[in-house]
Amino acid sequence: MGVGIGVPGLVDPDRGRVAVAPNLPALNERELGPDLGRVLGRPVRVENDVNAIAVGEWRKGAGRGARALLVVTLGTGVGGGLILAGTLYRGPDGTAGEVGHMPLRPGGPRCRCGARGCLEVYASATAVVAAARAAGVPTEGGAAAVAVAARAGDPRARKVFARAGAAVGVAAAGLVNLLNLDRMVIGGGLAGAWDLMEPHARRELGRRAFSRPLERFRWAPSLLGDDAGVVGAAILAKENMGA
Amino acid sequence: MGVGIGVPGLVDPDRGRVAVAPNLPALNERELGPDLGRVLGRPVRVENDVNAIAVGEWRKGAGRGARALLVVTLGTGVGGGLILAGTLYRGPDGTAGEVGHMPLRPGGPRCRCGARGCLEVYASATAVVAAARAAGVPTEGGAAAVAVAARAGDPRARKVFARAGAAVGVAAAGLVNLLNLDRMVIGGGLAGAWDLMEPHARRELGRRAFSRPLERFRWAPSLLGDDAGVVGAAILAKENMGA
């Protein structure tokens, strides 16, 4: 039996190599798959963590049955993984899926990536907490605390989720039009607050997406939560997926 | 020998059926492939026209060697076709490729699709002519006349192409990040003016795209021009491509 592992960074799954892991620099340029494989005495499959999450949700979670799926993680940053035409879509360098850095407003606020107006500056948990703080909503406890305030009826907190949801809706509309996406699974720290964001996302989507693909499209919060990556990594270890 | 045909509309290539062709309503819901096949005594392959163009450029034109290719046609409208993971990417309903209706500025000008701020309102030949006219540039002769004025040094005409190029660059950046696109081929009426747009597109791309996929990415004007669709349709008639 093999072992699957999800790494927050750019990996080459065929070689089991981590090219770069910004938050785990000890793994940079490490042959993690072969190295771990020798220690464990088993084959080890290395994959990007959000790609593993996407495979997990697709096969066992909220993405089941989807044919063109984006799994987006709304956490500290915004990450993504794409399942297209029946397989994990990685792209020529393995960098595909970076939905968090699609420009949403070209002149918008600066993103930590250096660009402006990326989806991430509107729809990450970090962005929600920052906007809530700026509006005077208590943010001890992070985005979950902001959700509690919104559910209690605090209009400032509700507005923060409205803005984040609308941003997700605009991005989703572009991807429904371009990729004929039929499912979007919302993961990460904001997944539990998706009900607060969804009406606003739906409104933007309805204004912008073409009717035919829109008819088929739906989104759903993650079913597997923190287990999605583990489930996906195990599936990837069993199968040789990806293009 | 078979026959390939590109139709400006939504088609089901497996059945040879045109679902809807907005500008050729006589074809709506017609079994064009089987019907033509009976008349011609040969198998007929029906495909969306921009998908056929994409296949043509990919196999015989400016897209050769690309692994993740968007062919975008900047004409009356803005259309697109995607080659991903070694095949034409159609999506579950066959509607994929509509890059012209990705939101670029959510609050931007109204698009003929009903939404606001789509790429098409900035980067179509129609948009270029409208912006040139508004700026006082003579537009008899269409976008080509605006290009002549820009090449002669008219700053108003140059500005029109700068804006269109920047819009293409912002859209390209999002797609380089999301899909790890390695090539974008520019077709349609504005392809001949791509040199006027490219520096502005490149600047936006450089500001927004991640360095790793950006290193591999390049764009090029169409090599096959008006022949791309015919070449692609012929290739599609010979092979059974697409996902």
Tab-separated table of N, CA, C and O in Angstrom, chain B residues 24-130:
chain	number	residue	atom	x	y	z
B	24	LEU	N	-27.450	32.800	-36.908
B	24	LEU	CA	-27.931	31.967	-38.018
B	24	LEU	C	-29.103	31.138	-37.529
B	24	LEU	O	-29.039	29.908	-37.468
B	25	PRO	N	-30.200	31.823	-37.176
B	25	PRO	CA	-31.300	31.117	-36.494
B	25	PRO	C	-31.892	29.974	-37.321
B	25	PRO	O	-32.523	29.076	-36.758
B	26	ALA	N	-31.664	29.990	-38.637
B	26	ALA	CA	-32.183	28.883	-39.461
B	26	ALA	C	-31.561	27.549	-39.046
B	26	ALA	O	-32.108	26.484	-39.341
B	27	LEU	N	-30.400	27.612	-38.382
B	27	LEU	CA	-29.726	26.371	-37.973
B	27	LEU	C	-30.159	25.885	-36.587
B	27	LEU	O	-29.820	24.758	-36.199
B	28	ASN	N	-30.900	26.713	-35.848
B	28	ASN	CA	-31.280	26.330	-34.483
B	28	ASN	C	-31.953	24.962	-34.449
B	28	ASN	O	-32.892	24.698	-35.197
B	29	GLU	N	-31.437	24.114	-33.592
B	29	GLU	CA	-31.996	22.773	-33.372
B	29	GLU	C	-32.006	21.913	-34.633
B	29	GLU	O	-32.795	20.971	-34.731
B	30	ARG	N	-31.136	22.243	-35.566
B	30	ARG	CA	-31.028	21.424	-36.780
B	30	ARG	C	-29.994	20.325	-36.583
B	30	ARG	O	-28.943	20.528	-35.998
B	31	GLU	N	-30.298	19.172	-37.137
B	31	GLU	CA	-29.327	18.065	-37.144
B	31	GLU	C	-28.421	18.279	-38.351
B	31	GLU	O	-28.471	17.527	-39.334
B	32	LEU	N	-27.600	19.308	-38.279
B	32	LEU	CA	-26.824	19.760	-39.427
B	32	LEU	C	-25.869	18.683	-39.946
B	32	LEU	O	-25.733	18.493	-41.163
B	33	GLY	N	-25.221	17.973	-39.026
B	33	GLY	CA	-24.267	16.943	-39.444
B	33	GLY	C	-24.944	15.831	-40.240
B	33	GLY	O	-24.597	15.582	-41.406
B	34	PRO	N	-25.944	15.171	-39.645
B	34	PRO	CA	-26.648	14.105	-40.382
B	34	PRO	C	-27.308	14.617	-41.673
B	34	PRO	O	-27.228	13.951	-42.708
B	35	ASP	N	-27.930	15.805	-41.616
B	35	ASP	CA	-28.623	16.349	-42.798
B	35	ASP	C	-27.643	16.591	-43.949
B	35	ASP	O	-27.874	16.155	-45.085
B	36	LEU	N	-26.551	17.300	-43.638
B	36	LEU	CA	-25.539	17.563	-44.668
B	36	LEU	C	-24.889	16.261	-45.129
B	36	LEU	O	-24.577	16.098	-46.304
B	37	GLY	N	-24.716	15.351	-44.186
B	37	GLY	CA	-24.090	14.068	-44.515
B	37	GLY	C	-24.883	13.311	-45.572
B	37	GLY	O	-24.312	12.715	-46.485
B	38	ARG	N	-26.218	13.360	-45.443
B	38	ARG	CA	-27.066	12.681	-46.436
B	38	ARG	C	-26.906	13.317	-47.815
B	38	ARG	O	-26.788	12.623	-48.826
B	39	VAL	N	-26.877	14.652	-47.856
B	39	VAL	CA	-26.740	15.365	-49.128
B	39	VAL	C	-25.388	15.090	-49.771
B	39	VAL	O	-25.280	14.861	-50.984
B	40	LEU	N	-24.338	15.122	-48.933
B	40	LEU	CA	-22.971	15.015	-49.466
B	40	LEU	C	-22.507	13.575	-49.636
B	40	LEU	O	-21.513	13.310	-50.299
B	41	GLY	N	-23.215	12.662	-48.997
B	41	GLY	CA	-22.772	11.270	-49.047
B	41	GLY	C	-21.466	11.027	-48.309
B	41	GLY	O	-20.709	10.108	-48.653
B	42	ARG	N	-21.176	11.855	-47.320
B	42	ARG	CA	-19.955	11.709	-46.531
B	42	ARG	C	-20.278	12.017	-45.068
B	42	ARG	O	-21.208	12.765	-44.796
B	43	PRO	N	-19.462	11.496	-44.157
B	43	PRO	CA	-19.655	11.889	-42.746
B	43	PRO	C	-19.311	13.359	-42.545
B	43	PRO	O	-18.345	13.862	-43.131
B	44	VAL	N	-20.120	14.070	-41.763
B	44	VAL	CA	-19.909	15.495	-41.525
B	44	VAL	C	-19.721	15.731	-40.027
B	44	VAL	O	-20.532	15.276	-39.219
B	45	ARG	N	-18.637	16.423	-39.687
B	45	ARG	CA	-18.354	16.754	-38.296
B	45	ARG	C	-18.670	18.227	-38.072
B	45	ARG	O	-18.139	19.103	-38.753
B	46	VAL	N	-19.548	18.496	-37.119
B	46	VAL	CA	-19.951	19.879	-36.817
B	46	VAL	C	-19.274	20.311	-35.519
B	46	VAL	O	-19.255	19.557	-34.546
B	47	GLU	N	-18.709	21.507	-35.532
B	47	GLU	CA	-18.054	22.025	-34.326
B	47	GLU	C	-18.329	23.523	-34.237
B	47	GLU	O	-18.609	24.168	-35.249
B	48	ASN	N	-18.259	24.051	-33.041
B	48	ASN	CA	-18.320	25.502	-32.871
B	48	ASN	C	-17.183	26.158	-33.659
B	48	ASN	O	-16.071	25.642	-33.714
B	49	ASP	N	-17.462	27.299	-34.281
B	49	ASP	CA	-16.463	27.909	-35.176
B	49	ASP	C	-15.171	28.303	-34.453
B	49	ASP	O	-14.080	28.084	-34.989
B	50	VAL	N	-15.287	28.853	-33.251
B	50	VAL	CA	-14.057	29.273	-32.559
B	50	VAL	C	-13.285	28.049	-32.055
B	50	VAL	O	-12.049	28.053	-32.023
B	51	ASN	N	-13.990	26.995	-31.687
B	51	ASN	CA	-13.292	25.755	-31.348
B	51	ASN	C	-12.512	25.227	-32.555
B	51	ASN	O	-11.380	24.749	-32.416
B	52	ALA	N	-13.117	25.315	-33.728
B	52	ALA	CA	-12.419	24.879	-34.947
B	52	ALA	C	-11.180	25.747	-35.194
B	52	ALA	O	-10.101	25.234	-35.533
B	53	ILE	N	-11.318	27.052	-35.003
B	53	ILE	CA	-10.176	27.968	-35.136
B	53	ILE	C	-9.068	27.582	-34.152
B	53	ILE	O	-7.886	27.535	-34.512
B	54	ALA	N	-9.460	27.277	-32.934
B	54	ALA	CA	-8.467	26.922	-31.906
B	54	ALA	C	-7.703	25.666	-32.310
B	54	ALA	O	-6.477	25.600	-32.179
B	55	VAL	N	-8.424	24.681	-32.796
B	55	VAL	CA	-7.767	23.436	-33.220
B	55	VAL	C	-6.833	23.714	-34.397
B	55	VAL	O	-5.702	23.221	-34.450
B	56	GLY	N	-7.281	24.545	-35.333
B	56	GLY	CA	-6.442	24.897	-36.480
B	56	GLY	C	-5.142	25.569	-36.052
B	56	GLY	O	-4.047	25.165	-36.470
B	57	GLU	N	-5.255	26.578	-35.196
B	57	GLU	CA	-4.045	27.287	-34.755
B	57	GLU	C	-3.140	26.390	-33.919
B	57	GLU	O	-1.919	26.510	-33.957
B	58	TRP	N	-3.754	25.512	-33.149
B	58	TRP	CA	-2.975	24.620	-32.278
B	58	TRP	C	-2.147	23.634	-33.093
B	58	TRP	O	-0.971	23.405	-32.831
B	59	ARG	N	-2.798	23.082	-34.133
B	59	ARG	CA	-2.117	22.029	-34.863
B	59	ARG	C	-1.263	22.528	-36.025
B	59	ARG	O	-0.258	21.904	-36.378
B	60	LYS	N	-1.671	23.660	-36.607
B	60	LYS	CA	-0.972	24.116	-37.823
B	60	LYS	C	-0.583	25.590	-37.781
B	60	LYS	O	-0.046	26.103	-38.760
B	61	GLY	N	-0.876	26.281	-36.685
B	61	GLY	CA	-0.655	27.725	-36.680
B	61	GLY	C	0.174	28.207	-35.509
B	61	GLY	O	1.148	27.560	-35.097
B	62	ALA	N	-0.232	29.346	-34.956
B	62	ALA	CA	0.553	30.025	-33.922
B	62	ALA	C	0.484	29.324	-32.561
B	62	ALA	O	1.178	29.733	-31.631
B	63	GLY	N	-0.330	28.282	-32.470
B	63	GLY	CA	-0.449	27.561	-31.210
B	63	GLY	C	0.347	26.268	-31.170
B	63	GLY	O	0.268	25.523	-30.185
B	64	ARG	N	1.102	26.000	-32.216
B	64	ARG	CA	1.841	24.718	-32.260
B	64	ARG	C	2.760	24.558	-31.062
B	64	ARG	O	3.498	25.460	-30.701
B	65	GLY	N	2.711	23.384	-30.485
B	65	GLY	CA	3.575	23.080	-29.355
B	65	GLY	C	3.006	23.503	-28.013
B	65	GLY	O	3.554	23.139	-26.976
B	66	ALA	N	1.916	24.258	-28.023
B	66	ALA	CA	1.339	24.704	-26.747
B	66	ALA	C	0.690	23.531	-26.036
B	66	ALA	O	0.147	22.618	-26.659
B	67	ARG	N	0.750	23.572	-24.716
B	67	ARG	CA	0.094	22.527	-23.924
B	67	ARG	C	-1.172	23.049	-23.255
B	67	ARG	O	-2.055	22.275	-22.895
B	68	ALA	N	-1.244	24.340	-23.060
B	68	ALA	CA	-2.446	24.950	-22.458
B	68	ALA	C	-2.671	26.246	-23.205
B	68	ALA	O	-2.033	27.256	-22.924
B	69	LEU	N	-3.558	26.185	-24.172
B	69	LEU	CA	-3.694	27.243	-25.178
B	69	LEU	C	-5.084	27.862	-25.133
B	69	LEU	O	-6.085	27.155	-25.098
B	70	LEU	N	-5.114	29.190	-25.148
B	70	LEU	CA	-6.361	29.899	-25.407
B	70	LEU	C	-6.209	30.629	-26.726
B	70	LEU	O	-5.278	31.420	-26.894
B	71	VAL	N	-7.107	30.343	-27.649
B	71	VAL	CA	-7.183	31.133	-28.869
B	71	VAL	C	-8.343	32.092	-28.678
B	71	VAL	O	-9.466	31.675	-28.381
B	72	VAL	N	-8.052	33.383	-28.791
B	72	VAL	CA	-9.081	34.395	-28.561
B	72	VAL	C	-9.284	35.164	-29.861
B	72	VAL	O	-8.314	35.535	-30.529
B	73	THR	N	-10.527	35.337	-30.251
B	73	THR	CA	-10.828	36.088	-31.468
B	73	THR	C	-11.386	37.448	-31.067
B	73	THR	O	-12.432	37.536	-30.431
B	74	LEU	N	-10.637	38.500	-31.431
B	74	LEU	CA	-11.051	39.868	-31.121
B	74	LEU	C	-11.705	40.439	-32.374
B	74	LEU	O	-11.038	40.990	-33.244
B	75	GLY	N	-13.012	40.235	-32.493
B	75	GLY	CA	-13.737	40.691	-33.671
B	75	GLY	C	-14.939	41.510	-33.248
B	75	GLY	O	-14.863	42.275	-32.286
B	76	THR	N	-16.041	41.339	-33.950
B	76	THR	CA	-17.287	42.012	-33.569
B	76	THR	C	-17.549	41.764	-32.084
B	76	THR	O	-17.858	42.673	-31.332
B	77	GLY	N	-17.410	40.517	-31.702
B	77	GLY	CA	-17.398	40.153	-30.289
B	77	GLY	C	-16.043	39.567	-29.953
B	77	GLY	O	-15.123	39.610	-30.769
B	78	VAL	N	-15.922	39.025	-28.753
B	78	VAL	CA	-14.690	38.332	-28.370
B	78	VAL	C	-15.052	36.882	-28.089
B	78	VAL	O	-15.883	36.596	-27.225
B	79	GLY	N	-14.449	35.973	-28.858
B	79	GLY	CA	-14.700	34.551	-28.666
B	79	GLY	C	-13.438	33.849	-28.229
B	79	GLY	O	-12.357	34.445	-28.215
B	80	GLY	N	-13.576	32.577	-27.885
B	80	GLY	CA	-12.388	31.845	-27.455
B	80	GLY	C	-12.550	30.349	-27.589
B	80	GLY	O	-13.678	29.828	-27.640
B	81	GLY	N	-11.432	29.676	-27.693
B	81	GLY	CA	-11.393	28.223	-27.695
B	81	GLY	C	-10.199	27.771	-26.881
B	81	GLY	O	-9.146	28.412	-26.929
B	82	LEU	N	-10.375	26.699	-26.120
B	82	LEU	CA	-9.351	26.238	-25.187
B	82	LEU	C	-8.833	24.861	-25.571
B	82	LEU	O	-9.626	23.937	-25.793
B	83	ILE	N	-7.529	24.735	-25.602
B	83	ILE	CA	-6.895	23.418	-25.711
B	83	ILE	C	-6.202	23.160	-24.384
B	83	ILE	O	-5.288	23.900	-24.001
B	84	LEU	N	-6.662	22.164	-23.655
B	84	LEU	CA	-6.092	21.850	-22.342
B	84	LEU	C	-5.732	20.378	-22.286
B	84	LEU	O	-6.506	19.534	-22.759
B	85	ALA	N	-4.585	20.084	-21.713
B	85	ALA	CA	-4.186	18.692	-21.523
B	85	ALA	C	-4.304	17.893	-22.821
B	85	ALA	O	-4.773	16.766	-22.829
B	86	GLY	N	-3.896	18.525	-23.897
B	86	GLY	CA	-3.790	17.796	-25.158
B	86	GLY	C	-5.069	17.563	-25.928
B	86	GLY	O	-5.100	16.756	-26.852
B	87	THR	N	-6.133	18.292	-25.575
B	87	THR	CA	-7.343	18.143	-26.378
B	87	THR	C	-8.192	19.411	-26.303
B	87	THR	O	-7.972	20.263	-25.450
B	88	LEU	N	-9.129	19.523	-27.232
B	88	LEU	CA	-10.082	20.625	-27.207
B	88	LEU	C	-10.959	20.480	-25.971
B	88	LEU	O	-11.574	19.443	-25.747
B	89	TYR	N	-11.008	21.553	-25.162
B	89	TYR	CA	-11.817	21.506	-23.954
B	89	TYR	C	-13.164	22.176	-24.204
B	89	TYR	O	-13.225	23.381	-24.453
B	90	ARG	N	-14.231	21.396	-24.134
B	90	ARG	CA	-15.581	21.907	-24.412
B	90	ARG	C	-16.421	22.142	-23.166
B	90	ARG	O	-17.345	22.950	-23.187
B	91	GLY	N	-16.162	21.391	-22.125
B	91	GLY	CA	-17.008	21.484	-20.933
B	91	GLY	C	-18.272	20.652	-21.083
B	91	GLY	O	-18.616	20.214	-22.181
B	92	PRO	N	-18.975	20.443	-19.954
B	92	PRO	CA	-20.125	19.530	-19.917
B	92	PRO	C	-21.251	19.866	-20.905
B	92	PRO	O	-21.933	18.964	-21.381
B	93	ASP	N	-21.482	21.153	-21.186
B	93	ASP	CA	-22.541	21.530	-22.134
B	93	ASP	C	-21.989	21.953	-23.483
B	93	ASP	O	-22.763	22.375	-24.357
B	94	GLY	N	-20.666	21.923	-23.636
B	94	GLY	CA	-20.073	22.393	-24.883
B	94	GLY	C	-19.976	23.900	-24.986
B	94	GLY	O	-19.734	24.438	-26.061
B	95	THR	N	-20.153	24.610	-23.865
B	95	THR	CA	-20.141	26.078	-23.925
B	95	THR	C	-18.799	26.692	-23.533
B	95	THR	O	-18.664	27.912	-23.526
B	96	ALA	N	-17.814	25.873	-23.179
B	96	ALA	CA	-16.545	26.428	-22.693
B	96	ALA	C	-15.866	27.289	-23.753
B	96	ALA	O	-16.108	27.142	-24.949
B	97	GLY	N	-15.015	28.187	-23.296
B	97	GLY	CA	-14.243	29.051	-24.189
B	97	GLY	C	-14.706	30.487	-24.240
B	97	GLY	O	-14.067	31.320	-24.877
B	98	GLU	N	-15.782	30.817	-23.552
B	98	GLU	CA	-16.359	32.165	-23.642
B	98	GLU	C	-15.551	33.171	-22.828
B	98	GLU	O	-16.037	33.767	-21.864
B	99	VAL	N	-14.330	33.400	-23.267
B	99	VAL	CA	-13.447	34.322	-22.553
B	99	VAL	C	-13.919	35.764	-22.698
B	99	VAL	O	-13.603	36.614	-21.860
B	100	GLY	N	-14.701	36.039	-23.736
B	100	GLY	CA	-15.175	37.405	-23.956
B	100	GLY	C	-16.108	37.891	-22.862
B	100	GLY	O	-16.314	39.096	-22.706
B	101	HIS	N	-16.642	36.977	-22.098
B	101	HIS	CA	-17.601	37.359	-21.064
B	101	HIS	C	-17.123	37.006	-19.666
B	101	HIS	O	-17.909	36.731	-18.773
B	102	MET	N	-15.792	37.055	-19.510
B	102	MET	CA	-15.244	37.072	-18.162
B	102	MET	C	-15.352	38.519	-17.665
B	102	MET	O	-15.035	39.451	-18.400
B	103	PRO	N	-15.799	38.705	-16.410
B	103	PRO	CA	-15.895	40.078	-15.897
B	103	PRO	C	-14.497	40.635	-15.682
B	103	PRO	O	-13.663	40.003	-15.049
B	104	LEU	N	-14.258	41.820	-16.228
B	104	LEU	CA	-12.942	42.433	-16.080
B	104	LEU	C	-13.020	43.586	-15.091
B	104	LEU	O	-12.105	43.832	-14.323
B	105	ARG	N	-14.110	44.324	-15.164
B	105	ARG	CA	-14.415	45.374	-14.179
B	105	ARG	C	-15.886	45.200	-13.848
B	105	ARG	O	-16.745	45.542	-14.665
B	106	PRO	N	-16.170	44.680	-12.640
B	106	PRO	CA	-17.560	44.326	-12.312
B	106	PRO	C	-18.539	45.478	-12.502
B	106	PRO	O	-19.700	45.250	-12.801
B	107	GLY	N	-18.079	46.712	-12.338
B	107	GLY	CA	-18.991	47.843	-12.506
B	107	GLY	C	-18.812	48.568	-13.827
B	107	GLY	O	-19.274	49.692	-13.977
B	108	GLY	N	-18.176	47.932	-14.776
B	108	GLY	CA	-17.844	48.580	-16.042
B	108	GLY	C	-19.043	48.766	-16.958
B	108	GLY	O	-20.195	48.534	-16.563
B	109	PRO	N	-18.774	49.191	-18.206
B	109	PRO	CA	-19.873	49.452	-19.147
B	109	PRO	C	-20.676	48.186	-19.450
B	109	PRO	O	-20.168	47.070	-19.381
B	110	ARG	N	-21.915	48.415	-19.822
B	110	ARG	CA	-22.834	47.323	-20.156
B	110	ARG	C	-22.330	46.572	-21.393
B	110	ARG	O	-21.916	47.174	-22.376
B	111	CYS	N	-22.387	45.253	-21.342
B	111	CYS	CA	-22.002	44.406	-22.470
B	111	CYS	C	-23.279	43.954	-23.185
B	111	CYS	O	-24.351	43.910	-22.577
B	112	ARG	N	-23.166	43.580	-24.453
B	112	ARG	CA	-24.375	43.135	-25.158
B	112	ARG	C	-24.934	41.836	-24.562
B	112	ARG	O	-26.077	41.475	-24.815
B	113	CYS	N	-24.122	41.148	-23.740
B	113	CYS	CA	-24.628	39.926	-23.090
B	113	CYS	C	-25.529	40.267	-21.911
B	113	CYS	O	-26.149	39.369	-21.325
B	114	GLY	N	-25.584	41.539	-21.525
B	114	GLY	CA	-26.433	41.921	-20.401
B	114	GLY	C	-25.645	42.211	-19.133
B	114	GLY	O	-26.136	42.908	-18.248
B	115	ALA	N	-24.435	41.660	-19.032
B	115	ALA	CA	-23.608	41.901	-17.845
B	115	ALA	C	-22.829	43.201	-18.013
B	115	ALA	O	-23.033	43.941	-18.986
B	116	ARG	N	-21.955	43.484	-17.086
B	116	ARG	CA	-21.147	44.714	-17.129
B	116	ARG	C	-19.659	44.374	-17.113
B	116	ARG	O	-19.230	43.467	-16.422
B	117	GLY	N	-18.891	45.157	-17.873
B	117	GLY	CA	-17.437	45.122	-17.747
B	117	GLY	C	-16.776	43.855	-18.265
B	117	GLY	O	-15.649	43.547	-17.875
B	118	CYS	N	-17.460	43.106	-19.127
B	118	CYS	CA	-16.849	41.918	-19.735
B	118	CYS	C	-15.637	42.329	-20.584
B	118	CYS	O	-15.581	43.446	-21.109
B	119	LEU	N	-14.709	41.408	-20.762
B	119	LEU	CA	-13.558	41.650	-21.641
B	119	LEU	C	-14.000	42.219	-22.987
B	119	LEU	O	-13.354	43.110	-23.543
B	120	GLU	N	-15.119	41.717	-23.502
B	120	GLU	CA	-15.600	42.136	-24.825
B	120	GLU	C	-15.845	43.645	-24.946
B	120	GLU	O	-15.679	44.216	-26.025
B	121	VAL	N	-16.252	44.294	-23.859
B	121	VAL	CA	-16.526	45.735	-23.967
B	121	VAL	C	-15.241	46.561	-24.018
B	121	VAL	O	-15.291	47.775	-24.244
B	122	TYR	N	-14.099	45.933	-23.793
B	122	TYR	CA	-12.827	46.644	-23.876
B	122	TYR	C	-11.984	46.222	-25.080
B	122	TYR	O	-11.217	47.018	-25.598
B	123	ALA	N	-12.114	44.968	-25.490
B	123	ALA	CA	-11.100	44.432	-26.411
B	123	ALA	C	-11.671	43.875	-27.713
B	123	ALA	O	-10.927	43.250	-28.471
B	124	SER	N	-12.938	44.109	-28.007
B	124	SER	CA	-13.453	43.681	-29.307
B	124	SER	C	-13.122	44.746	-30.351
B	124	SER	O	-12.825	45.897	-30.012
B	125	ALA	N	-13.180	44.383	-31.616
B	125	ALA	CA	-13.017	45.375	-32.683
B	125	ALA	C	-14.117	46.421	-32.565
B	125	ALA	O	-13.882	47.619	-32.777
B	126	THR	N	-15.312	45.977	-32.192
B	126	THR	CA	-16.434	46.903	-31.986
B	126	THR	C	-16.086	47.947	-30.928
B	126	THR	O	-16.352	49.146	-31.114
B	127	ALA	N	-15.501	47.488	-29.819
B	127	ALA	CA	-15.145	48.404	-28.733
B	127	ALA	C	-14.063	49.378	-29.176
B	127	ALA	O	-14.098	50.558	-28.828
B	128	VAL	N	-13.096	48.877	-29.941
B	128	VAL	CA	-12.012	49.735	-30.435
B	128	VAL	C	-12.576	50.822	-31.349
B	128	VAL	O	-12.229	52.003	-31.228
B	129	VAL	N	-13.465	50.437	-32.242
B	129	VAL	CA	-14.049	51.417	-33.163
B	129	VAL	C	-14.893	52.430	-32.388
B	129	VAL	O	-14.809	53.638	-32.632
B	130	ALA	N	-15.666	51.955	-31.422
B	130	ALA	CA	-16.513	52.872	-30.648
B	130	ALA	C	-15.660	53.855	-29.851
B	130	ALA	O	-15.952	55.055	-29.817
